[in-house]
Structures are given as structure tokens and as C-alpha cells.
Amino acid sequence: MKKLIAIHNKMFHADEITAIALLEVFTDYEIEVQRVDHDTKDYAIYDFVIDISKKFDGIKYFDHHQYKGGKSSAGLIWDYIGLKEEYPKLSKLVDLVDRNDVGIEKAKPFEYSSLIKCFNTRNPSSKEQDEQFYQAVNFSKNIILSMKDMEEGMIKAKEIINNSFNFIYIYSITRSIKDINVLNRMITLDFNLYMSYTNYPMNLYQFIKFLTKYFSDKQIEKLFISYQDSELFWLHDSVSMFYEIANDAGDLILSKCNKGNIHHDIIQYHQMLMNKIDFDTTFEFEDKFLKACVNILDYDIRLPMNGIELYEWSNKLQNCLSGYCRIIKEKETIVYGFFQDDQIKFAVEIKDNKIAQSKSKYNKDIQNSEMNLVSGWFKKYFEDKRF
């Protein structure tokens, strides 16, 4: 059954985007949307009028601007669909959209409503703005479909949605992948991508967007299948390293669309940039950190004294340590190298008086015996000491 819907043009928001997505997911309507001027008076030809007209009757008109507070157009359409009790988690999402839209509770950066807002262009009257509207609807549909599947007991969807709702991964591929068939398949890939997975949540989006410069959507899909089926090191390290050079990646050339080549290409380019930027950087450490540079059993524990030394550690361990130059310089973190016979075996990051990570070559976890040594060393020189 075809339904013609009127929605206001220009800048769009999470409430009307969500309203359209809800109708597409939970009804069998064949939906056509027309984005019309705010001052439109005649809505006779439309089956639904959403977020415009200053009318509400719960049948055809679903605007909320004539009221203060209450529900947005998303909440009004969700009531019309009538499945609030059946999908309590999805109802919570709709409630958050309502609260943000009517001014009760502003959405935080990278929350659902804020991500929808990012789809708007700088020129709300442009043709591209209309294209972005449908991209935003598609993004919203994928989120809602995933949450719907979770609440219907689908284990796969539950893993995708659990804790983070995988917003960043879904957001990243929705904005970058144009082939709808590829996009729908990539949505089902299983990653534990949480907000803290990379230094900043938008790192993954930057990385995928850059991949589209060299590779087709199908090639990127194949790449991410290989990421799913291998150690997360390959994706994590590539994304983290790319973040460090994203603003200077104009000359970065990716040779082949496989995880090994991409990781190698990024490392080489990253190190080339670090050669120019960080080799003259020197680090200064307080005595309390220098005192932890000791010999334990057959390990010599060291701090890097400059950018060159950190680069050498990174090169030996084949990881992104060289990208830590700035945050070590600015005293945001501390990295110790554990050496045997003058060769670095693994590195330990201490941040906020905790062991942030302990990794050997290729970012692999250190052995249990090594972790026991690190734990004893940390307890003696850091635990219960307030720096």
C-alpha cells in the first residue's frame, strides 16, 4: 500500500528521520517522502504529514510544534504504530529522541540524535541535502532493525547492539558505503566496537572513508570480513595509526585491499611522517617515573628518552608506539619498554595510575609469566601511589 508523506525541507532532525524509519520498518507501506516548504498550506494529497503543519490528530497529522514539551514526531509516530510495550529498548531510544528534540535533555556528542544531525550539509537548500536526508533515514533504519532483531531474541543482533549499539561502526559504513546490498551485508558483521575502542569514536569513520578513495564497496566488504575473522589487532592498530596521520594522509597510497598490506602501508607512511615531525622531540620524566626503570630478573625496564628511541621501539614491535610521541610529550601517558639482551620484548603503558595495556610484537598479549612480572613491578612502583 503506497503512502505519500509530507515532511519539511532544509535542515532535518532525528525526530522526523526516526519517524520515517519506524514506518518503513514496522509497516508494509510503500513510502514516498516529499520534502516541502514550512509554509505549505494544502496537504490534501498526503497520507501522512509529519513534523510540519502544526496539527496533530494521530491519524494523518503528526506535528508537535504547537505544544511545549511532550513528544516529538518520532514519539507520535511510535504511538501510532502501537508497539511500545513489545519493544521497550526501542521505546527508550524514541524517548531519548523526544527529550532531545523538545529541549528536555540535550543529546551528547556521538549519541544517536547527534549522529543524525551530522548528516546535514552546509547548504540545507542543496540537492545534496536531499540525498543526505535519505542516507540519514537509511542509517536510522539499520539502527532500528538491529534493535528490533535484538528484542525479538536474535542472538546475532543482540551481540551487535549490546552495550554500545555499535553506533560508530554502523554510522561509519552508512556514511561511506554506497552500494545498499554491500551495506546490508556489512551491518551483520560482528565487531566489539565500543566508544573506547579507538582514541576517538570517529577514527573508524575516517579510516573507512579513506578506504573508499582506493577501493570499491565490495573490496571493503571483503576486507572487513577478513578483519572479523582475524585478530582485532589488524583493525585496531590500522585505525589507531591512521588517526595519527589522517590530517596529512594526502600522499598515502594503499597498494592492495588486504589487512596486511594496508597495515604495512600505514605503518610505513606513519613512520615517514614521524621521521619529519618527532625525531627532534625529547621527553622529560619526573623522578618517580624514572625510579621504575630497574632490572628485574633478566629484564631491563626503560623509558624512551626521545622520538627516535620511541620510533625504534615501534619499528621493532611493529605497532603504533611511534604515534604516542605527542601524548608522552604532553604527559598524558607513560610507556615503558621491557628489554632482554638489549632487545625490546614488549611495552607497557601506564595511564591514570593503571596498566592501560601490555603488548608484545604485532600488538599480541604478553605471556602469563610476563604479566606476573609486570604486575609485581607495577604494584611496587605505582599501585597505591597517587601521582
Short mmCIF file of C-alpha atoms in Angstrom, two decimals:
data_model
loop_
_atom_site.label_atom_id
_atom_site.label_comp_id
_atom_site.label_asym_id
_atom_site.label_seq_id
_atom_site.Cartn_x
_atom_site.Cartn_y
_atom_site.Cartn_z
CA MET A 1 0.00 0.00 0.00
CA LYS A 2 1.54 3.28 -1.12
CA LYS A 3 1.67 6.20 1.32
CA LEU A 4 2.68 9.73 0.38
CA ILE A 5 4.31 11.62 3.26
CA ALA A 6 4.99 15.34 3.64
CA ILE A 7 7.97 16.45 5.72
CA HIS A 8 9.59 19.87 5.92
CA ASN A 9 12.59 20.56 3.71
CA LYS A 10 16.01 22.08 4.51
CA MET A 11 17.56 21.13 7.90
CA PHE A 12 16.40 17.75 9.20
CA HIS A 13 16.48 16.34 12.72
CA ALA A 14 16.44 12.99 14.46
CA ASP A 15 12.70 13.03 15.18
CA GLU A 16 11.36 13.12 11.61
CA ILE A 17 14.18 10.86 10.38
CA THR A 18 13.27 8.32 13.07
CA ALA A 19 9.55 8.68 12.33
CA ILE A 20 10.08 7.76 8.66
CA ALA A 21 12.42 4.90 9.57
CA LEU A 22 9.89 3.50 12.06
CA LEU A 23 7.17 3.50 9.41
CA GLU A 24 9.46 1.75 6.92
CA VAL A 25 10.50 -0.92 9.44
CA PHE A 26 7.20 -1.62 11.19
CA THR A 27 4.63 -1.21 8.41
CA ASP A 28 4.16 -2.70 4.96
CA TYR A 29 3.59 0.72 3.43
CA GLU A 30 5.35 1.64 0.20
CA ILE A 31 6.54 5.04 1.38
CA GLU A 32 7.25 8.08 -0.75
CA VAL A 33 8.51 11.21 1.00
CA GLN A 34 8.14 14.73 -0.31
CA ARG A 35 10.14 17.45 1.47
CA VAL A 36 8.04 20.61 1.28
CA ASP A 37 8.32 24.24 2.42
CA HIS A 38 7.45 25.06 6.02
CA ASP A 39 4.74 27.47 4.91
CA THR A 40 2.85 24.87 2.83
CA LYS A 41 -0.91 25.18 3.44
CA ASP A 42 -2.52 22.44 1.36
CA TYR A 43 -1.80 18.85 2.46
CA ALA A 44 -4.81 17.23 0.79
CA ILE A 45 -2.79 14.82 -1.36
CA TYR A 46 -0.75 13.40 1.54
CA ASP A 47 -1.48 10.33 3.65
CA PHE A 48 0.82 11.46 6.47
CA VAL A 49 2.03 14.95 7.41
CA ILE A 50 4.97 14.65 9.81
CA ASP A 51 6.79 17.37 11.79
CA ILE A 52 5.06 20.14 9.87
CA SER A 53 1.62 21.85 9.70
CA LYS A 54 1.23 22.47 13.47
CA LYS A 55 -1.54 19.87 13.53
CA PHE A 56 -1.93 16.56 15.32
CA ASP A 57 -4.76 14.08 15.09
CA GLY A 58 -2.92 10.76 15.43
CA ILE A 59 -4.18 9.61 12.02
CA LYS A 60 -2.78 11.91 9.32
CA TYR A 61 -1.16 14.82 11.10
CA PHE A 62 1.84 14.24 13.38
CA ASP A 63 3.31 17.62 14.26
CA HIS A 64 4.28 18.66 17.79
CA HIS A 65 5.49 22.24 17.39
CA GLN A 66 2.17 23.65 18.56
CA TYR A 67 2.86 22.15 22.02
CA LYS A 68 5.57 22.70 24.64
CA GLY A 69 7.48 19.66 25.80
CA GLY A 70 5.85 16.29 25.30
CA LYS A 71 6.71 14.08 22.36
CA SER A 72 8.41 14.81 19.07
CA SER A 73 7.17 13.48 15.74
CA ALA A 74 9.14 10.28 16.43
CA GLY A 75 7.16 9.60 19.61
CA LEU A 76 3.86 10.47 17.94
CA ILE A 77 4.50 8.02 15.08
CA TRP A 78 5.68 5.35 17.55
CA ASP A 79 2.35 5.72 19.38
CA TYR A 80 0.54 5.39 16.03
CA ILE A 81 2.41 2.14 15.31
CA GLY A 82 1.40 0.90 18.76
CA LEU A 83 4.31 -1.39 19.67
CA LYS A 84 5.74 0.47 22.66
CA GLU A 85 5.25 -2.40 25.10
CA GLU A 86 6.60 -5.04 22.73
CA TYR A 87 9.88 -3.18 22.14
CA PRO A 88 10.88 -1.45 25.41
CA LYS A 89 14.50 -0.80 24.41
CA LEU A 90 13.47 0.74 21.12
CA SER A 91 10.88 2.78 23.03
CA LYS A 92 13.73 4.09 25.17
CA LEU A 93 15.58 5.22 22.04
CA VAL A 94 12.46 7.00 20.78
CA ASP A 95 12.05 8.64 24.19
CA LEU A 96 15.64 9.95 24.03
CA VAL A 97 14.90 11.40 20.58
CA ASP A 98 11.76 13.08 22.00
CA ARG A 99 13.58 14.51 25.00
CA ASN A 100 16.36 15.93 22.84
CA ASP A 101 14.02 17.42 20.24
CA VAL A 102 11.69 19.18 22.69
CA GLY A 103 14.57 20.52 24.78
CA ILE A 104 14.27 18.39 27.92
CA GLU A 105 17.61 16.58 27.61
CA LYS A 106 20.22 17.56 25.03
CA ALA A 107 21.90 14.66 23.25
CA LYS A 108 25.60 14.22 23.96
CA PRO A 109 28.18 14.05 21.17
CA PHE A 110 28.07 10.71 19.31
CA GLU A 111 24.69 9.77 20.74
CA TYR A 112 22.02 8.76 18.24
CA SER A 113 20.38 12.18 17.75
CA SER A 114 23.78 13.87 17.40
CA LEU A 115 24.89 11.39 14.75
CA ILE A 116 21.70 12.00 12.74
CA LYS A 117 22.44 15.73 12.85
CA CYS A 118 25.86 15.09 11.27
CA PHE A 119 24.23 14.01 8.01
CA ASN A 120 23.12 17.60 7.28
CA THR A 121 25.15 19.52 4.72
CA ARG A 122 26.36 23.09 4.95
CA ASN A 123 23.78 24.13 2.37
CA PRO A 124 20.35 22.91 3.56
CA SER A 125 18.75 24.03 0.28
CA SER A 126 21.02 21.94 -1.93
CA LYS A 127 20.29 18.73 -3.84
CA GLU A 128 22.95 17.05 -1.73
CA GLN A 129 20.88 17.86 1.38
CA ASP A 130 18.02 15.78 -0.04
CA GLU A 131 20.43 12.91 -0.72
CA GLN A 132 21.76 13.13 2.83
CA PHE A 133 18.20 13.01 4.15
CA TYR A 134 17.76 9.53 2.69
CA GLN A 135 21.22 8.48 3.92
CA ALA A 136 20.15 9.52 7.42
CA VAL A 137 16.88 7.54 7.09
CA ASN A 138 18.87 4.50 6.00
CA PHE A 139 21.22 4.90 8.96
CA SER A 140 18.24 5.16 11.32
CA LYS A 141 16.57 2.11 9.74
CA ASN A 142 19.66 -0.01 10.30
CA ILE A 143 19.82 1.02 13.97
CA ILE A 144 16.10 0.31 14.44
CA LEU A 145 16.26 -3.00 12.57
CA SER A 146 19.17 -4.13 14.73
CA MET A 147 17.35 -3.17 17.93
CA LYS A 148 14.16 -4.83 16.67
CA ASP A 149 16.01 -8.06 15.96
CA MET A 150 17.63 -7.96 19.38
CA GLU A 151 14.33 -7.61 21.13
CA GLU A 152 12.91 -10.48 19.12
CA GLY A 153 15.61 -12.71 20.58
CA MET A 154 18.08 -12.87 17.70
CA ILE A 155 21.42 -13.65 19.31
CA LYS A 156 23.44 -12.21 16.45
CA ALA A 157 21.67 -8.89 16.59
CA LYS A 158 21.94 -8.84 20.38
CA GLU A 159 25.71 -9.06 20.14
CA ILE A 160 25.77 -6.21 17.64
CA ILE A 161 23.57 -3.97 19.73
CA ASN A 162 24.74 -4.91 23.24
CA ASN A 163 26.29 -2.10 25.32
CA SER A 164 27.20 0.31 22.54
CA PHE A 165 24.53 -0.47 19.90
CA ASN A 166 27.53 -0.47 17.57
CA PHE A 167 26.60 3.09 16.57
CA ILE A 168 30.08 4.06 15.43
CA TYR A 169 30.54 1.07 13.12
CA ILE A 170 27.06 1.41 11.62
CA TYR A 171 27.43 5.18 11.32
CA SER A 172 30.82 4.80 9.61
CA ILE A 173 29.76 2.31 6.97
CA THR A 174 26.41 4.02 6.35
CA ARG A 175 28.15 7.27 5.51
CA SER A 176 30.84 5.61 3.39
CA ILE A 177 29.36 2.59 1.62
CA LYS A 178 27.04 3.49 -1.27
CA ASP A 179 26.06 0.00 -2.51
CA ILE A 180 22.96 -0.82 -0.45
CA ASN A 181 23.44 -4.59 -0.85
CA VAL A 182 27.01 -4.40 0.43
CA LEU A 183 25.90 -2.11 3.25
CA ASN A 184 23.18 -4.50 4.42
CA ARG A 185 25.67 -7.39 4.49
CA MET A 186 28.31 -5.36 6.34
CA ILE A 187 25.75 -4.42 9.01
CA THR A 188 25.72 -8.08 10.11
CA LEU A 189 29.48 -8.32 10.67
CA ASP A 190 30.34 -8.99 14.29
CA PHE A 191 32.73 -6.49 15.91
CA ASN A 192 33.11 -5.47 19.55
CA LEU A 193 33.49 -1.82 18.65
CA TYR A 194 32.91 0.30 21.73
CA MET A 195 33.37 4.03 22.19
CA SER A 196 36.76 3.44 23.84
CA TYR A 197 37.90 1.12 21.04
CA THR A 198 39.96 3.87 19.42
CA ASN A 199 41.37 7.14 20.70
CA TYR A 200 38.28 8.96 19.48
CA PRO A 201 34.99 7.47 18.27
CA MET A 202 35.26 8.99 14.78
CA ASN A 203 38.58 7.28 13.98
CA LEU A 204 36.82 4.33 12.34
CA TYR A 205 34.77 6.64 10.12
CA GLN A 206 37.93 8.47 8.96
CA PHE A 207 39.59 5.14 8.17
CA ILE A 208 36.67 3.68 6.18
CA LYS A 209 36.13 6.94 4.31
CA PHE A 210 39.78 6.91 3.23
CA LEU A 211 39.48 3.30 2.05
CA THR A 212 36.74 4.37 -0.39
CA LYS A 213 39.33 6.57 -2.11
CA TYR A 214 41.15 3.48 -3.39
CA PHE A 215 38.78 0.53 -3.19
CA SER A 216 35.27 -0.45 -4.24
CA ASP A 217 32.49 -1.16 -1.75
CA LYS A 218 32.78 -4.90 -2.42
CA GLN A 219 36.54 -4.84 -1.81
CA ILE A 220 35.98 -3.03 1.50
CA GLU A 221 33.34 -5.59 2.46
CA LYS A 222 35.81 -8.41 1.80
CA LEU A 223 38.45 -6.57 3.83
CA PHE A 224 36.13 -6.20 6.84
CA ILE A 225 35.15 -9.86 6.64
CA SER A 226 38.86 -10.65 6.97
CA TYR A 227 39.09 -8.25 9.93
CA GLN A 228 36.17 -10.07 11.56
CA ASP A 229 37.81 -13.46 11.05
CA SER A 230 41.24 -12.48 12.38
CA GLU A 231 42.74 -10.90 15.49
CA LEU A 232 41.30 -7.44 16.15
CA PHE A 233 44.88 -6.17 16.25
CA TRP A 234 44.83 -5.73 12.47
CA LEU A 235 41.85 -3.39 12.54
CA HIS A 236 42.62 -1.71 15.85
CA ASP A 237 46.21 -0.89 15.02
CA SER A 238 45.47 0.24 11.47
CA VAL A 239 42.67 2.54 12.65
CA SER A 240 44.75 3.94 15.53
CA MET A 241 47.76 4.58 13.33
CA PHE A 242 45.66 6.15 10.58
CA TYR A 243 44.16 8.54 13.16
CA GLU A 244 47.66 9.84 13.86
CA ILE A 245 48.25 10.79 10.22
CA ALA A 246 44.69 11.41 8.97
CA ASN A 247 45.22 15.15 8.53
CA ASP A 248 48.38 14.53 6.47
CA ALA A 249 47.27 11.45 4.53
CA GLY A 250 47.08 13.15 1.13
CA ASP A 251 50.15 11.30 -0.16
CA LEU A 252 49.36 7.95 1.47
CA ILE A 253 48.92 5.26 -1.19
CA LEU A 254 47.32 1.92 -0.31
CA SER A 255 48.72 -0.82 -2.54
CA LYS A 256 46.28 -3.71 -2.05
CA CYS A 257 42.96 -4.17 -0.26
CA ASN A 258 44.01 -6.70 2.33
CA LYS A 259 44.68 -6.26 6.02
CA GLY A 260 48.41 -6.99 5.85
CA ASN A 261 49.20 -4.58 3.01
CA ILE A 262 47.03 -1.80 4.44
CA HIS A 263 48.63 -2.14 7.86
CA HIS A 264 52.12 -2.13 6.32
CA ASP A 265 51.38 0.88 4.08
CA ILE A 266 50.02 2.90 7.01
CA ILE A 267 52.97 1.97 9.23
CA GLN A 268 55.50 3.00 6.57
CA TYR A 269 53.75 6.29 5.87
CA HIS A 270 53.26 6.92 9.58
CA GLN A 271 56.93 6.36 10.29
CA MET A 272 57.94 8.58 7.38
CA LEU A 273 55.89 11.42 8.86
CA MET A 274 57.22 10.75 12.33
CA ASN A 275 60.74 10.99 10.93
CA LYS A 276 59.95 14.56 9.95
CA ILE A 277 57.93 15.56 12.98
CA ASP A 278 59.12 13.72 16.08
CA PHE A 279 62.80 12.88 15.73
CA ASP A 280 63.78 16.13 17.45
CA THR A 281 61.31 15.56 20.29
CA THR A 282 62.79 14.80 23.70
CA PHE A 283 60.91 13.53 26.75
CA GLU A 284 61.28 14.63 30.33
CA PHE A 285 60.14 12.40 33.18
CA GLU A 286 59.78 13.07 36.88
CA ASP A 287 61.98 11.12 39.28
CA LYS A 288 59.08 8.96 40.46
CA PHE A 289 58.75 7.55 36.93
CA LEU A 290 62.49 7.21 36.40
CA LYS A 291 62.74 5.17 39.62
CA ALA A 292 60.64 2.45 37.96
CA CYS A 293 63.43 1.93 35.40
CA VAL A 294 65.00 -1.09 37.09
CA ASN A 295 66.33 -4.57 36.36
CA ILE A 296 64.01 -7.43 37.31
CA LEU A 297 65.19 -10.98 36.68
CA ASP A 298 66.60 -10.79 33.14
CA TYR A 299 64.52 -7.77 32.08
CA ASP A 300 65.86 -4.23 31.76
CA ILE A 301 62.98 -1.76 32.10
CA ARG A 302 63.45 1.55 30.26
CA LEU A 303 61.71 4.79 29.35
CA PRO A 304 62.13 6.30 25.88
CA MET A 305 64.18 9.48 26.03
CA ASN A 306 63.25 10.91 22.64
CA GLY A 307 61.24 10.46 19.45
CA ILE A 308 63.99 8.47 17.74
CA GLU A 309 64.05 5.90 20.51
CA LEU A 310 60.27 5.58 20.51
CA TYR A 311 60.35 5.14 16.73
CA GLU A 312 62.90 2.32 17.09
CA TRP A 313 60.71 0.58 19.67
CA SER A 314 57.72 0.90 17.34
CA ASN A 315 59.71 -0.49 14.42
CA LYS A 316 60.90 -3.50 16.41
CA LEU A 317 57.46 -4.29 17.81
CA GLN A 318 55.64 -3.46 14.55
CA ASN A 319 52.95 -1.40 16.25
CA CYS A 320 51.82 2.20 16.63
CA LEU A 321 54.11 3.21 19.53
CA SER A 322 55.67 5.97 17.44
CA GLY A 323 52.26 7.61 17.37
CA TYR A 324 52.43 8.09 21.14
CA CYS A 325 55.08 10.79 20.79
CA ARG A 326 52.75 13.71 21.38
CA ILE A 327 50.83 12.25 24.33
CA ILE A 328 54.08 11.20 26.04
CA LYS A 329 55.50 14.66 25.46
CA GLU A 330 52.35 16.22 26.93
CA LYS A 331 52.49 13.79 29.89
CA GLU A 332 49.13 12.20 29.10
CA THR A 333 50.60 8.69 29.35
CA ILE A 334 53.80 6.78 30.17
CA VAL A 335 55.27 3.90 28.13
CA TYR A 336 57.95 1.55 29.44
CA GLY A 337 59.95 -0.87 27.34
CA PHE A 338 60.94 -4.29 28.74
CA PHE A 339 64.24 -5.45 27.25
CA GLN A 340 66.19 -8.71 27.20
CA ASP A 341 69.73 -8.76 25.84
CA ASP A 342 69.25 -5.17 24.68
CA GLN A 343 66.24 -6.15 22.54
CA ILE A 344 62.76 -4.85 23.34
CA LYS A 345 60.34 -7.71 24.03
CA PHE A 346 57.19 -5.82 24.95
CA ALA A 347 55.90 -2.43 26.06
CA VAL A 348 53.66 -1.42 28.96
CA GLU A 349 51.52 1.71 29.01
CA ILE A 350 50.72 3.28 32.40
CA LYS A 351 47.85 5.75 32.35
CA ASP A 352 45.86 7.24 35.23
CA ASN A 353 47.91 5.11 37.62
CA LYS A 354 46.72 1.90 35.93
CA ILE A 355 48.18 -0.58 33.47
CA ALA A 356 46.44 0.53 30.27
CA GLN A 357 47.95 -2.19 28.07
CA SER A 358 50.85 -4.64 27.85
CA LYS A 359 51.69 -5.75 24.32
CA SER A 360 54.47 -7.64 22.54
CA LYS A 361 55.26 -7.74 18.81
CA TYR A 362 52.28 -7.18 16.49
CA ASN A 363 50.27 -5.99 19.49
CA LYS A 364 49.91 -9.51 20.85
CA ASP A 365 49.16 -10.04 24.53
CA ILE A 366 52.19 -10.85 26.65
CA GLN A 367 52.58 -14.29 28.22
CA ASN A 368 51.24 -15.09 31.69
CA SER A 369 54.72 -15.23 33.19
CA GLU A 370 55.49 -11.80 31.72
CA MET A 371 52.20 -10.41 33.00
CA ASN A 372 53.01 -11.69 36.51
CA LEU A 373 56.33 -9.88 36.33
CA VAL A 374 54.67 -6.68 35.14
CA SER A 375 52.03 -6.89 37.88
CA GLY A 376 54.65 -7.27 40.59
CA TRP A 377 56.69 -4.38 39.18
CA PHE A 378 53.58 -2.17 38.91
CA LYS A 379 52.50 -2.96 42.47
CA LYS A 380 55.89 -1.99 43.83
CA TYR A 381 56.35 1.28 41.93
CA PHE A 382 52.82 2.52 41.13
CA GLU A 383 49.99 0.83 43.00
CA ASP A 384 48.51 2.84 45.85
CA LYS A 385 50.77 5.77 44.97
CA ARG A 386 48.96 8.92 43.97
CA PHE A 387 50.93 10.69 41.24
#
